[in-house]
Amino acid sequence: MASRCAGRILCVTSSFPRWAGDSTTPFVLHLAQDLQSLGWQVDVLAPHAAGAALSETLAGLGVERFRYLWPSSLETVCYQGGALVNLRKRKGNALKLPALVAAEWLAVLWRLAARRYDLLHSHWILPQGLVGALSARPLRVPHVITVHGGDVFALRGRLLQGFKRLALGAAEAVTVNSSATETAVAGLHSGLRDCRRIPMGVAVRPIDRDSPSILSIRDRYRVGAGPLLVFVGRLVDEKGCADLLEAVRLLSADLADVSAMIIGEGQDRAELEARCRAAGVADRVAFLGWVAPEAVLDHIAAADVFVGPSRTGVDGWVEAQGLTLLEAMVAGTPVVASRLGGIGDSVRDGVTGLLVDERAPEQIAAVVRRLVADPDLWHRLARQARQTVETRFSREASAQAFDNLFAGLIDHRQRVRRSVGRR
């Protein structure tokens, strides 16, 4: 159903698929698509990267990408794991930030001035929220910042904290994806005009865990009778894949057929594969690399347990929400996850999953044993988890909440303009 106050939105983001089938997590794309289905026209502005088109229609959305360095091979701040990872991995990327921010500001300012946008939607406080604050307010365009977590938990320098407070304070509204993100934002700026908790949603579709496609995955990667574990995420320290691998080693002592699928890419892959060989579990662990988004759910459904062992990062990063956890809940695969950040909003211990301390592979091993030994618990957690996603964490629920927020802001702006015009 179309929004009662549908209009034109400029969505600015530093993370968006560079092309069809790209490995970049598509949650910003999905939200934009869902808003379009509710009657909004959404245009996307993102940084350019080598191989990406400067302008195109992607998945029904108008997408423009701004250049910030030449040649394009130098545009390496974003994508491939995200800006935070790239800044840590390549120190030279920090020198490129001024060019990125300046180019983004000019691109946003020009589009807001030249085109009739009803609202600016910035994903992440830095740099998009700051750029939006410097662009939308002078042009009197309502501005909403969506905080995803890494932008508030990391980047803690005094100057950066000041930029964050400036951006948040200038926005008409701020959305956060979890209770943990909400608390962190409140600690940064306690006087926000409108701060709402709107989790990012995931697609909910029927899952037949005994379908031929899922059974074929299970047969390919399972060793004997199982259990088969699965991890989905970036292969970087803060995602904690090393703790899962150590849990597999511990489990192999009494569960001879334990095995694991590792889905994802990242800078630590070679080190993790070497760790498997050194621990003697290389024959039990399959590194699948990047898997197409439409196939990830089937791989999760093929497993017996989903493990999300996130850790606190060296820069303060924590898992703000964890969309892969929600996907596992949709797939009917019980979740074992770290008691960290915003994970507890969806994974309630003993109700929709089982929680363990971070950096505690022995606890992961213990709860996997518990799930294997208690089929009733396994089925209860799987059932309650899916019900939770259906009611609270679906893409439809997320889009409807954003729709209500945007419509209210535009209605308010129009009433103010009419009131001023009558004076």
Coordinates of C-alpha atoms in Angstrom, one line a residue:
M1 CA 0.0 0.0 0.0
A2 CA 1.4 3.4 -1.0
S3 CA 2.3 5.9 1.8
R4 CA -0.2 8.6 2.5
C5 CA 2.6 11.2 2.0
A6 CA 4.9 9.6 -0.5
G7 CA 7.6 11.8 -1.9
R8 CA 11.1 11.8 -3.3
I9 CA 14.0 10.6 -1.1
L10 CA 17.8 11.0 -1.6
C11 CA 19.4 8.0 0.1
V12 CA 23.2 8.6 0.8
T13 CA 25.3 5.6 1.8
S14 CA 28.9 4.4 1.8
S15 CA 27.8 0.7 1.5
F16 CA 25.7 -0.4 -1.5
P17 CA 26.1 -3.1 -4.1
R18 CA 28.5 -1.9 -6.8
W19 CA 26.8 -4.1 -9.4
A20 CA 24.3 -6.9 -9.7
G21 CA 25.5 -9.9 -7.7
D22 CA 28.1 -7.9 -5.7
S23 CA 29.2 -9.3 -2.4
T24 CA 28.4 -6.0 -0.6
T25 CA 25.7 -6.7 2.0
P26 CA 22.5 -5.4 0.4
F27 CA 20.4 -4.2 3.4
V28 CA 20.5 -0.6 2.3
L29 CA 19.3 -1.6 -1.2
H30 CA 16.5 -3.8 0.3
L31 CA 15.2 -0.9 2.5
A32 CA 15.2 1.4 -0.5
Q33 CA 13.4 -1.2 -2.6
D34 CA 10.8 -1.7 0.2
L35 CA 10.2 2.1 0.5
Q36 CA 9.7 2.3 -3.3
S37 CA 7.0 -0.4 -2.9
L38 CA 5.3 1.8 -0.4
G39 CA 5.1 4.7 -3.0
W40 CA 8.3 6.6 -2.4
Q41 CA 10.8 7.5 -5.1
V42 CA 14.2 6.6 -3.8
D43 CA 17.4 7.8 -5.5
V44 CA 20.7 6.4 -4.2
L45 CA 24.0 8.2 -4.0
A46 CA 27.1 6.2 -3.1
P47 CA 30.9 6.4 -3.5
H48 CA 32.3 5.1 -6.8
A49 CA 34.6 2.1 -7.0
A50 CA 36.6 0.5 -9.8
G51 CA 34.3 -1.4 -12.1
A52 CA 31.1 0.3 -11.0
A53 CA 28.9 2.4 -13.2
L54 CA 28.7 6.1 -12.5
S55 CA 24.9 6.0 -13.1
E56 CA 22.5 3.1 -13.6
T57 CA 19.2 1.6 -12.6
L58 CA 20.0 -1.3 -10.2
A59 CA 17.2 -3.5 -8.9
G60 CA 14.7 -0.8 -9.9
L61 CA 16.5 2.0 -8.1
G62 CA 18.2 5.0 -9.7
V63 CA 21.8 4.9 -8.5
E64 CA 24.5 7.5 -8.9
R65 CA 28.1 7.1 -7.7
F66 CA 30.4 10.1 -7.2
R67 CA 34.1 10.0 -8.0
Y68 CA 36.5 11.1 -5.3
L69 CA 39.9 10.1 -6.7
W70 CA 41.5 9.4 -10.1
P71 CA 42.2 6.8 -11.4
S72 CA 39.4 4.7 -9.9
S73 CA 41.9 2.1 -8.7
L74 CA 42.6 4.6 -5.9
E75 CA 39.0 4.6 -4.7
T76 CA 39.5 2.0 -2.0
V77 CA 38.1 3.5 1.2
C78 CA 34.7 1.8 0.9
Y79 CA 33.4 -1.7 0.0
Q80 CA 35.4 -4.9 0.3
G81 CA 34.5 -5.3 4.0
G82 CA 33.6 -1.8 4.7
A83 CA 35.3 1.5 5.4
L84 CA 36.3 0.7 9.0
V85 CA 38.0 -2.5 7.9
N86 CA 39.7 -0.8 5.0
L87 CA 41.0 2.0 7.2
R88 CA 42.6 -0.5 9.5
K89 CA 43.9 -2.7 6.7
R90 CA 45.5 0.1 4.6
K91 CA 46.8 3.1 6.6
G92 CA 47.0 5.0 3.3
N93 CA 43.2 5.0 3.1
A94 CA 43.0 7.6 5.9
L95 CA 44.7 10.1 3.6
K96 CA 41.9 9.6 1.1
L97 CA 39.1 10.6 3.6
P98 CA 39.2 14.3 3.0
A99 CA 38.7 13.7 -0.8
L100 CA 35.9 11.3 -0.1
V101 CA 34.1 13.7 2.3
A102 CA 34.5 16.7 0.1
A103 CA 33.3 14.9 -3.0
E104 CA 30.3 13.5 -1.2
W105 CA 29.4 16.9 0.2
L106 CA 29.5 18.5 -3.2
A107 CA 27.5 15.6 -4.7
V108 CA 24.8 15.9 -2.0
L109 CA 24.6 19.7 -2.1
W110 CA 24.3 19.8 -5.9
R111 CA 21.5 17.2 -5.9
L112 CA 19.5 18.7 -3.1
A113 CA 19.8 22.2 -4.8
A114 CA 19.1 21.1 -8.3
R115 CA 16.3 18.5 -7.7
R116 CA 13.2 18.6 -5.6
Y117 CA 13.8 16.1 -2.9
D118 CA 11.4 15.9 0.0
L119 CA 13.8 14.2 2.4
L120 CA 17.5 13.3 2.8
H121 CA 18.2 9.8 4.3
S122 CA 21.8 9.4 5.5
H123 CA 23.1 5.9 6.4
W124 CA 25.8 6.1 9.1
I125 CA 26.7 9.2 11.1
L126 CA 30.1 9.6 9.5
P127 CA 30.6 10.8 6.9
Q128 CA 27.0 10.7 5.5
G129 CA 25.3 12.2 8.5
L130 CA 27.8 15.0 8.8
V131 CA 27.6 15.7 5.1
G132 CA 23.8 15.7 5.4
A133 CA 24.0 18.2 8.2
L134 CA 26.0 20.6 6.2
S135 CA 23.8 20.2 3.1
A136 CA 20.2 19.6 4.2
R137 CA 19.7 22.3 6.8
P138 CA 20.8 25.3 4.6
L139 CA 18.4 24.1 2.0
R140 CA 15.6 23.3 4.5
V141 CA 15.3 19.6 3.5
P142 CA 14.3 17.3 6.3
H143 CA 17.2 15.0 7.2
V144 CA 17.1 11.6 8.8
I145 CA 20.3 9.7 10.0
T146 CA 20.2 6.0 10.4
V147 CA 22.9 4.7 12.8
H148 CA 24.0 1.2 12.1
G149 CA 26.4 0.7 15.1
G150 CA 30.0 0.8 13.8
D151 CA 29.7 4.5 13.3
V152 CA 28.9 5.1 17.0
F153 CA 30.9 2.3 18.7
A154 CA 34.1 2.9 16.8
L155 CA 35.7 6.2 15.6
R156 CA 36.0 7.5 19.2
G157 CA 38.6 10.3 18.8
R158 CA 37.6 13.6 20.3
L159 CA 37.3 15.4 17.0
L160 CA 35.3 12.6 15.5
Q161 CA 33.0 12.5 18.5
G162 CA 32.4 16.2 18.0
F163 CA 31.5 15.7 14.4
K164 CA 29.1 13.0 15.4
R165 CA 27.4 15.2 17.9
L166 CA 27.1 18.0 15.3
A167 CA 25.5 15.6 12.8
L168 CA 23.1 14.0 15.2
G169 CA 22.0 17.3 16.7
A170 CA 21.2 18.8 13.2
A171 CA 19.0 15.9 12.1
E172 CA 15.2 16.1 12.2
A173 CA 15.2 12.4 13.3
V174 CA 17.7 9.6 14.1
T175 CA 17.0 5.9 13.8
V176 CA 19.0 3.2 15.6
N177 CA 18.9 -0.5 14.9
S178 CA 19.1 -1.9 18.5
S179 CA 19.0 -1.1 22.2
A180 CA 22.8 -1.1 22.3
T181 CA 23.0 1.4 19.5
E182 CA 20.3 3.5 21.1
T183 CA 22.2 3.6 24.4
A184 CA 25.4 4.6 22.6
V185 CA 23.7 7.4 20.7
A186 CA 22.1 8.7 23.9
G187 CA 25.5 8.8 25.5
L188 CA 26.8 10.8 22.6
H189 CA 23.9 13.3 22.3
S190 CA 21.1 13.3 24.9
G191 CA 19.0 16.0 23.4
L192 CA 17.9 14.6 20.0
R193 CA 14.6 15.8 18.7
D194 CA 13.4 12.4 17.6
C195 CA 15.3 9.1 18.1
R196 CA 13.5 5.9 17.1
R197 CA 14.6 2.2 17.3
I198 CA 13.9 0.7 13.9
P199 CA 15.8 -2.6 13.3
M200 CA 16.9 -3.4 9.8
G201 CA 14.7 -6.3 8.6
V202 CA 15.3 -9.5 6.7
A203 CA 13.2 -11.3 4.1
V204 CA 10.9 -14.0 5.6
R205 CA 10.0 -16.8 3.2
P206 CA 8.9 -20.4 3.6
I207 CA 11.8 -22.8 4.2
D208 CA 11.6 -26.6 3.5
R209 CA 14.6 -28.0 5.3
D210 CA 14.1 -31.3 3.5
S211 CA 14.0 -29.8 0.0
P212 CA 16.4 -31.4 -2.5
S213 CA 18.5 -28.2 -2.7
I214 CA 19.0 -28.0 1.0
L215 CA 19.6 -31.7 1.4
S216 CA 22.3 -31.6 -1.3
I217 CA 24.2 -28.9 0.6
R218 CA 23.9 -30.9 3.8
D219 CA 25.2 -34.0 2.1
R220 CA 28.1 -32.1 0.6
Y221 CA 29.4 -30.6 3.8
R222 CA 28.3 -32.8 6.6
V223 CA 30.7 -35.4 8.0
G224 CA 28.8 -38.6 8.9
A225 CA 25.7 -37.9 11.0
G226 CA 26.6 -34.4 12.0
P227 CA 26.2 -32.0 13.7
L228 CA 26.9 -29.5 10.9
L229 CA 27.6 -25.9 12.1
V230 CA 27.6 -22.8 10.0
F231 CA 29.2 -19.3 10.3
V232 CA 28.2 -16.4 8.0
G233 CA 30.2 -13.2 8.0
R234 CA 33.3 -11.3 7.3
L235 CA 36.5 -13.2 8.1
V236 CA 38.0 -10.5 10.4
D237 CA 38.9 -10.7 14.1
E238 CA 35.8 -9.1 15.5
K239 CA 33.5 -11.6 13.9
G240 CA 35.1 -14.3 16.0
C241 CA 35.3 -17.2 13.5
A242 CA 38.5 -18.4 15.3
D243 CA 36.4 -19.2 18.4
L244 CA 34.1 -21.4 16.3
L245 CA 37.1 -23.2 14.9
E246 CA 38.4 -23.8 18.4
A247 CA 34.9 -25.1 19.4
V248 CA 35.0 -27.6 16.5
R249 CA 38.4 -28.8 17.8
L250 CA 36.9 -29.3 21.3
L251 CA 33.8 -30.9 20.0
S252 CA 35.7 -33.4 17.8
A253 CA 36.9 -35.1 21.0
D254 CA 33.5 -36.5 21.7
L255 CA 31.4 -35.8 18.6
A256 CA 33.4 -37.5 15.9
D257 CA 31.2 -36.3 13.1
V258 CA 31.1 -32.6 13.9
S259 CA 31.8 -30.3 10.9
A260 CA 31.4 -26.7 9.9
M261 CA 30.7 -24.5 6.9
I262 CA 32.4 -21.0 6.9
I263 CA 30.6 -18.6 4.5
G264 CA 32.3 -15.3 3.8
E265 CA 35.5 -13.6 2.8
G266 CA 38.0 -11.4 4.6
Q267 CA 41.5 -10.5 5.4
D268 CA 41.9 -13.3 8.0
R269 CA 40.9 -16.2 5.8
A270 CA 44.4 -17.6 5.2
E271 CA 45.2 -17.4 8.9
L272 CA 42.0 -19.2 9.8
E273 CA 42.6 -21.9 7.3
A274 CA 46.1 -22.4 8.7
R275 CA 44.6 -22.6 12.2
C276 CA 42.3 -25.4 11.0
R277 CA 45.3 -27.4 9.7
A278 CA 47.3 -26.8 12.8
A279 CA 44.4 -28.0 15.0
G280 CA 43.8 -31.1 12.9
V281 CA 40.3 -30.1 11.8
A282 CA 40.8 -29.0 8.2
D283 CA 38.9 -32.1 7.0
R284 CA 35.9 -31.0 9.0
V285 CA 35.8 -27.3 8.1
A286 CA 34.8 -26.1 4.6
F287 CA 35.6 -22.5 3.6
L288 CA 33.0 -21.7 1.0
G289 CA 34.0 -18.1 0.4
W290 CA 31.4 -15.7 -0.9
V291 CA 28.0 -17.2 -1.5
A292 CA 25.3 -15.4 -3.5
P293 CA 22.8 -13.7 -1.2
E294 CA 19.9 -15.7 -2.6
A295 CA 21.7 -19.0 -1.7
V296 CA 22.9 -18.1 1.8
L297 CA 19.5 -19.0 3.5
D298 CA 19.6 -22.5 2.0
H299 CA 23.1 -23.0 3.3
I300 CA 22.1 -21.9 6.8
A301 CA 19.0 -24.2 6.6
A302 CA 21.2 -27.1 5.8
A303 CA 23.1 -26.7 9.1
D304 CA 22.1 -28.0 12.5
V305 CA 23.4 -25.0 14.5
F306 CA 24.3 -21.4 13.5
V307 CA 27.2 -19.9 15.4
G308 CA 27.6 -16.1 15.6
P309 CA 30.7 -15.7 17.9
S310 CA 31.2 -11.9 17.6
R311 CA 33.8 -10.2 19.7
T312 CA 34.5 -6.6 20.8
G313 CA 36.9 -5.1 18.2
V314 CA 40.1 -3.4 19.1
D315 CA 38.5 -0.1 18.1
G316 CA 35.4 -0.6 20.3
W317 CA 33.2 -2.1 17.5
V318 CA 30.5 -4.5 18.7
E319 CA 27.8 -6.3 16.9
A320 CA 25.0 -3.7 16.8
Q321 CA 22.3 -6.0 15.5
G322 CA 23.5 -9.0 13.4
L323 CA 21.4 -9.6 10.3
T324 CA 22.8 -13.0 9.7
L325 CA 21.4 -14.1 13.1
L326 CA 18.0 -13.1 11.9
E327 CA 18.5 -15.0 8.7
A328 CA 19.3 -18.1 10.7
M329 CA 16.2 -17.6 12.7
V330 CA 14.2 -17.5 9.5
A331 CA 15.9 -20.6 8.3
G332 CA 14.9 -22.6 11.4
T333 CA 18.4 -23.2 12.5
P334 CA 19.0 -22.6 16.2
V335 CA 21.4 -19.8 17.0
V336 CA 24.3 -19.7 19.3
A337 CA 25.7 -16.2 19.6
S338 CA 27.8 -13.9 21.8
R339 CA 26.2 -12.0 24.6
L340 CA 27.3 -8.7 23.1
G341 CA 26.0 -5.4 21.7
G342 CA 22.4 -5.6 20.3
I343 CA 22.4 -9.3 19.7
G344 CA 20.1 -9.9 22.8
D345 CA 17.3 -7.9 21.2
S346 CA 16.6 -10.8 18.9
V347 CA 18.4 -13.7 20.4
R348 CA 16.9 -14.1 23.9
D349 CA 18.8 -16.7 25.8
G350 CA 16.8 -19.9 26.1
V351 CA 13.9 -18.5 24.1
T352 CA 15.0 -17.7 20.6
G353 CA 18.6 -18.9 20.9
L354 CA 21.4 -19.5 23.3
L355 CA 24.0 -16.9 24.3
V356 CA 27.6 -17.4 25.3
D357 CA 30.3 -15.0 26.5
E358 CA 32.5 -13.6 23.8
R359 CA 35.9 -15.3 23.2
A360 CA 34.6 -18.4 24.9
P361 CA 34.9 -21.4 22.5
E362 CA 34.4 -23.9 25.4
Q363 CA 31.0 -22.4 26.0
I364 CA 30.1 -22.7 22.3
A365 CA 31.1 -26.3 22.4
A366 CA 29.0 -26.9 25.5
V367 CA 25.8 -25.4 24.1
V368 CA 26.2 -27.3 20.8
R369 CA 26.4 -30.5 22.9
R370 CA 23.3 -29.4 24.7
L371 CA 21.4 -28.8 21.5
V372 CA 22.5 -32.1 20.0
A373 CA 21.4 -33.9 23.2
D374 CA 18.0 -32.2 23.5
P375 CA 15.9 -32.3 20.3
D376 CA 12.9 -30.7 22.1
L377 CA 15.0 -27.7 22.9
W378 CA 16.3 -27.5 19.3
H379 CA 12.8 -27.5 17.9
R380 CA 11.4 -25.0 20.4
L381 CA 14.2 -22.5 19.8
A382 CA 13.9 -22.8 16.1
R383 CA 10.1 -22.3 16.2
Q384 CA 10.1 -19.3 18.6
A385 CA 13.0 -17.7 16.7
R386 CA 11.2 -17.7 13.4
Q387 CA 8.0 -16.3 15.0
T388 CA 10.0 -13.5 16.5
V389 CA 11.4 -12.5 13.1
E390 CA 8.0 -12.7 11.5
T391 CA 6.5 -10.3 14.0
R392 CA 9.4 -7.9 14.8
F393 CA 12.3 -8.1 12.3
S394 CA 10.8 -8.5 8.8
R395 CA 11.7 -6.2 6.0
E396 CA 8.0 -5.2 5.8
A397 CA 8.0 -4.1 9.5
S398 CA 11.2 -2.1 9.0
A399 CA 10.0 -0.4 5.9
Q400 CA 6.6 0.5 7.4
A401 CA 8.3 2.1 10.4
F402 CA 10.5 4.2 8.1
D403 CA 7.5 5.0 6.0
N404 CA 5.6 6.3 9.1
L405 CA 8.6 8.4 10.2
F406 CA 9.3 10.0 6.8
A407 CA 5.6 10.7 6.1
G408 CA 5.3 12.4 9.5
L409 CA 8.4 14.6 8.9
I410 CA 7.2 15.7 5.5
D411 CA 3.7 16.4 6.8
H412 CA 5.1 18.5 9.6
R413 CA 7.4 20.5 7.2
Q414 CA 4.4 21.1 4.9
R415 CA 2.3 22.4 7.8
V416 CA 5.0 24.7 8.9
R417 CA 5.4 26.1 5.3
R418 CA 1.6 26.7 5.1
S419 CA 1.6 28.4 8.4
V420 CA 4.4 30.7 7.5
G421 CA 2.8 31.4 4.1
R422 CA -0.5 32.6 5.8
R423 CA 1.3 35.2 8.0

